[in-house]
Amino acid sequence: MLEGWLKKLREVSQNSAVLVEGKRDRQALQKFGVKNIFTLEGKRLTDLPDLLEGFEKVVLLFDLDKHGERINSKVKEILTKQGYILIEDFREELRTKGIIYVEDIDGKGRTSKHTDGAGQTNKAQHTDVGGHSQRDKS
């Protein structure tokens, strides 16, 4: 399902930074050979230009939940002002395929790792960049 998407992302990542929320997202992408992956985890958004130094193009690949949407909006604003070329096509393609969390690109889905304890597999616990827990609505 994602073979073509992954192939394009691997190609683009050779010369572009790929920006994700956290280490699980980075690990999932690394399994598929994606390069130049940077996480926001533990970093201030104002430090992004220093983090991405040497790159002209940046793939924004944040989750498609409410938290990811907020991050995408803030990062987009900061990096646009700094003159970066932003690539959002990969994120939008995940949206059309119904994939909300980048870490789920391997097809295993979040439910194999996270449940809400009540047997409902469509809701998952998610930790944001600041380490705060939030419930994702299904």
PDB file of C-alpha atoms in Angstrom:
ATOM      1  CA  MET A   1       0.000   0.000   0.000  1.00  0.00           C
ATOM      2  CA  LEU A   2       2.810   2.426   0.834  1.00  0.00           C
ATOM      3  CA  GLU A   3       5.593   1.052  -1.366  1.00  0.00           C
ATOM      4  CA  GLY A   4       5.475   3.950  -3.844  1.00  0.00           C
ATOM      5  CA  TRP A   5       5.159   6.495  -1.032  1.00  0.00           C
ATOM      6  CA  LEU A   6       8.181   5.036   0.763  1.00  0.00           C
ATOM      7  CA  LYS A   7      10.248   4.915  -2.431  1.00  0.00           C
ATOM      8  CA  LYS A   8       9.561   8.614  -3.120  1.00  0.00           C
ATOM      9  CA  LEU A   9      10.272   9.542   0.504  1.00  0.00           C
ATOM     10  CA  ARG A  10      13.591   7.631   0.454  1.00  0.00           C
ATOM     11  CA  GLU A  11      14.597   9.514  -2.705  1.00  0.00           C
ATOM     12  CA  VAL A  12      13.600  12.936  -1.364  1.00  0.00           C
ATOM     13  CA  SER A  13      15.292  12.258   1.991  1.00  0.00           C
ATOM     14  CA  GLN A  14      18.682  11.917   0.315  1.00  0.00           C
ATOM     15  CA  ASN A  15      18.848  15.729  -0.056  1.00  0.00           C
ATOM     16  CA  SER A  16      16.103  16.985   2.273  1.00  0.00           C
ATOM     17  CA  ALA A  17      15.462  16.950   6.004  1.00  0.00           C
ATOM     18  CA  VAL A  18      12.481  14.906   7.196  1.00  0.00           C
ATOM     19  CA  LEU A  19      10.910  16.396  10.314  1.00  0.00           C
ATOM     20  CA  VAL A  20       8.797  14.166  12.607  1.00  0.00           C
ATOM     21  CA  GLU A  21       7.379  14.451  16.111  1.00  0.00           C
ATOM     22  CA  GLY A  22       9.193  11.746  18.036  1.00  0.00           C
ATOM     23  CA  LYS A  23      11.578   8.836  18.181  1.00  0.00           C
ATOM     24  CA  ARG A  24       8.982   6.156  17.290  1.00  0.00           C
ATOM     25  CA  ASP A  25       8.235   8.052  14.079  1.00  0.00           C
ATOM     26  CA  ARG A  26      11.957   8.268  13.324  1.00  0.00           C
ATOM     27  CA  GLN A  27      12.467   4.558  14.041  1.00  0.00           C
ATOM     28  CA  ALA A  28       9.572   3.568  11.779  1.00  0.00           C
ATOM     29  CA  LEU A  29      10.992   5.604   8.888  1.00  0.00           C
ATOM     30  CA  GLN A  30      14.552   4.392   9.445  1.00  0.00           C
ATOM     31  CA  LYS A  31      13.363   0.780   9.057  1.00  0.00           C
ATOM     32  CA  PHE A  32      12.436   1.671   5.482  1.00  0.00           C
ATOM     33  CA  GLY A  33      15.694   3.430   4.608  1.00  0.00           C
ATOM     34  CA  VAL A  34      14.582   7.046   4.995  1.00  0.00           C
ATOM     35  CA  LYS A  35      17.528   9.375   5.703  1.00  0.00           C
ATOM     36  CA  ASN A  36      18.040  12.770   7.383  1.00  0.00           C
ATOM     37  CA  ILE A  37      15.236  12.339   9.936  1.00  0.00           C
ATOM     38  CA  PHE A  38      14.992  14.929  12.696  1.00  0.00           C
ATOM     39  CA  THR A  39      12.609  14.827  15.672  1.00  0.00           C
ATOM     40  CA  LEU A  40      11.052  17.681  17.589  1.00  0.00           C
ATOM     41  CA  GLU A  41      11.206  15.692  20.803  1.00  0.00           C
ATOM     42  CA  GLY A  42      12.988  17.688  23.491  1.00  0.00           C
ATOM     43  CA  LYS A  43      13.606  20.690  21.240  1.00  0.00           C
ATOM     44  CA  ARG A  44      12.211  24.200  21.136  1.00  0.00           C
ATOM     45  CA  LEU A  45      10.586  25.183  17.865  1.00  0.00           C
ATOM     46  CA  THR A  46      12.747  28.300  17.777  1.00  0.00           C
ATOM     47  CA  ASP A  47      15.805  26.002  17.534  1.00  0.00           C
ATOM     48  CA  LEU A  48      14.602  24.432  14.262  1.00  0.00           C
ATOM     49  CA  PRO A  49      16.727  26.598  11.937  1.00  0.00           C
ATOM     50  CA  ASP A  50      19.871  25.486  13.811  1.00  0.00           C
ATOM     51  CA  LEU A  51      18.747  21.853  13.768  1.00  0.00           C
ATOM     52  CA  LEU A  52      18.061  21.939  10.024  1.00  0.00           C
ATOM     53  CA  GLU A  53      21.185  23.861   9.066  1.00  0.00           C
ATOM     54  CA  GLY A  54      22.520  22.778   5.690  1.00  0.00           C
ATOM     55  CA  PHE A  55      19.120  21.810   4.284  1.00  0.00           C
ATOM     56  CA  GLU A  56      17.063  23.913   1.898  1.00  0.00           C
ATOM     57  CA  LYS A  57      14.069  21.555   1.695  1.00  0.00           C
ATOM     58  CA  VAL A  58      12.183  20.064   4.630  1.00  0.00           C
ATOM     59  CA  VAL A  59       9.554  17.318   4.535  1.00  0.00           C
ATOM     60  CA  LEU A  60       6.956  18.004   7.237  1.00  0.00           C
ATOM     61  CA  LEU A  61       5.735  14.612   8.387  1.00  0.00           C
ATOM     62  CA  PHE A  62       3.785  15.099  11.591  1.00  0.00           C
ATOM     63  CA  ASP A  63       0.908  12.944  12.777  1.00  0.00           C
ATOM     64  CA  LEU A  64      -2.539  13.773  11.458  1.00  0.00           C
ATOM     65  CA  ASP A  65      -4.228  14.071  14.849  1.00  0.00           C
ATOM     66  CA  LYS A  66      -5.086  17.428  16.473  1.00  0.00           C
ATOM     67  CA  HIS A  67      -1.702  17.658  18.157  1.00  0.00           C
ATOM     68  CA  GLY A  68       0.125  16.973  14.890  1.00  0.00           C
ATOM     69  CA  GLU A  69      -1.978  19.568  13.095  1.00  0.00           C
ATOM     70  CA  ARG A  70      -1.023  22.216  15.669  1.00  0.00           C
ATOM     71  CA  ILE A  71       2.651  21.334  15.406  1.00  0.00           C
ATOM     72  CA  ASN A  72       2.505  21.344  11.603  1.00  0.00           C
ATOM     73  CA  SER A  73       0.974  24.811  11.604  1.00  0.00           C
ATOM     74  CA  LYS A  74       3.543  26.277  14.021  1.00  0.00           C
ATOM     75  CA  VAL A  75       6.550  24.666  12.318  1.00  0.00           C
ATOM     76  CA  LYS A  76       5.292  25.715   8.900  1.00  0.00           C
ATOM     77  CA  GLU A  77       5.077  29.324  10.048  1.00  0.00           C
ATOM     78  CA  ILE A  78       8.579  29.329  11.555  1.00  0.00           C
ATOM     79  CA  LEU A  79      10.312  27.595   8.656  1.00  0.00           C
ATOM     80  CA  THR A  80       8.525  29.610   5.962  1.00  0.00           C
ATOM     81  CA  LYS A  81       9.794  32.820   7.581  1.00  0.00           C
ATOM     82  CA  GLN A  82      13.305  31.339   7.512  1.00  0.00           C
ATOM     83  CA  GLY A  83      13.068  30.664   3.762  1.00  0.00           C
ATOM     84  CA  TYR A  84      12.877  26.860   3.788  1.00  0.00           C
ATOM     85  CA  ILE A  85      11.087  25.014   0.994  1.00  0.00           C
ATOM     86  CA  LEU A  86       8.473  22.870   2.719  1.00  0.00           C
ATOM     87  CA  ILE A  87       7.231  19.566   1.339  1.00  0.00           C
ATOM     88  CA  GLU A  88       3.854  18.456   2.701  1.00  0.00           C
ATOM     89  CA  ASP A  89       2.801  16.030  -0.040  1.00  0.00           C
ATOM     90  CA  PHE A  90       3.891  12.961   1.940  1.00  0.00           C
ATOM     91  CA  ARG A  91       1.771  13.942   4.921  1.00  0.00           C
ATOM     92  CA  GLU A  92      -1.237  14.606   2.716  1.00  0.00           C
ATOM     93  CA  GLU A  93      -0.842  11.222   1.037  1.00  0.00           C
ATOM     94  CA  LEU A  94      -0.931   9.541   4.471  1.00  0.00           C
ATOM     95  CA  ARG A  95      -4.186  11.387   5.112  1.00  0.00           C
ATOM     96  CA  THR A  96      -5.732   9.975   1.924  1.00  0.00           C
ATOM     97  CA  LYS A  97      -4.660   6.470   2.979  1.00  0.00           C
ATOM     98  CA  GLY A  98      -6.240   6.868   6.420  1.00  0.00           C
ATOM     99  CA  ILE A  99      -2.950   6.703   8.318  1.00  0.00           C
ATOM    100  CA  ILE A 100      -3.014   9.100  11.262  1.00  0.00           C
ATOM    101  CA  TYR A 101       0.263   8.234  12.993  1.00  0.00           C
ATOM    102  CA  VAL A 102       3.588   8.184  11.156  1.00  0.00           C
ATOM    103  CA  GLU A 103       4.793   5.338  13.360  1.00  0.00           C
ATOM    104  CA  ASP A 104       2.031   3.167  11.871  1.00  0.00           C
ATOM    105  CA  ILE A 105       3.442   3.115   8.339  1.00  0.00           C
ATOM    106  CA  ASP A 106       4.633  -0.438   8.918  1.00  0.00           C
ATOM    107  CA  GLY A 107       0.998  -1.553   8.843  1.00  0.00           C
ATOM    108  CA  LYS A 108       0.990  -2.965  12.365  1.00  0.00           C
ATOM    109  CA  GLY A 109      -1.058  -0.093  13.693  1.00  0.00           C
ATOM    110  CA  ARG A 110      -1.035   1.524  17.054  1.00  0.00           C
ATOM    111  CA  THR A 111      -3.322  -1.046  18.588  1.00  0.00           C
ATOM    112  CA  SER A 112      -0.500  -3.581  18.737  1.00  0.00           C
ATOM    113  CA  LYS A 113       1.333  -1.323  21.187  1.00  0.00           C
ATOM    114  CA  HIS A 114      -1.285   0.901  22.785  1.00  0.00           C
ATOM    115  CA  THR A 115      -4.803   0.326  24.045  1.00  0.00           C
ATOM    116  CA  ASP A 116      -6.997   2.311  26.362  1.00  0.00           C
ATOM    117  CA  GLY A 117      -7.289  -0.600  28.787  1.00  0.00           C
ATOM    118  CA  ALA A 118     -10.972  -1.123  28.097  1.00  0.00           C
ATOM    119  CA  GLY A 119     -10.514  -3.352  25.090  1.00  0.00           C
ATOM    120  CA  GLN A 120     -11.264  -0.555  22.647  1.00  0.00           C
ATOM    121  CA  THR A 121      -8.566  -0.721  20.032  1.00  0.00           C
ATOM    122  CA  ASN A 122      -9.548   2.408  18.095  1.00  0.00           C
ATOM    123  CA  LYS A 123      -8.464   4.795  20.837  1.00  0.00           C
ATOM    124  CA  ALA A 124      -4.807   5.160  21.720  1.00  0.00           C
ATOM    125  CA  GLN A 125      -2.716   6.938  24.306  1.00  0.00           C
ATOM    126  CA  HIS A 126      -0.345   9.441  22.713  1.00  0.00           C
ATOM    127  CA  THR A 127       2.445  11.424  24.342  1.00  0.00           C
ATOM    128  CA  ASP A 128       3.096  14.855  22.901  1.00  0.00           C
ATOM    129  CA  VAL A 129       6.412  16.636  22.380  1.00  0.00           C
ATOM    130  CA  GLY A 130       6.291  18.090  25.881  1.00  0.00           C
ATOM    131  CA  GLY A 131       5.745  14.646  27.409  1.00  0.00           C
ATOM    132  CA  HIS A 132       2.088  15.238  28.204  1.00  0.00           C
ATOM    133  CA  SER A 133      -0.373  12.463  27.627  1.00  0.00           C
ATOM    134  CA  GLN A 134      -3.500  13.031  25.599  1.00  0.00           C
ATOM    135  CA  ARG A 135      -6.336  10.855  24.290  1.00  0.00           C
ATOM    136  CA  ASP A 136      -6.814  10.552  20.580  1.00  0.00           C
ATOM    137  CA  LYS A 137     -10.410  10.459  19.431  1.00  0.00           C
ATOM    138  CA  SER A 138     -11.375   7.852  16.880  1.00  0.00           C
TER     139      SER A 138
END
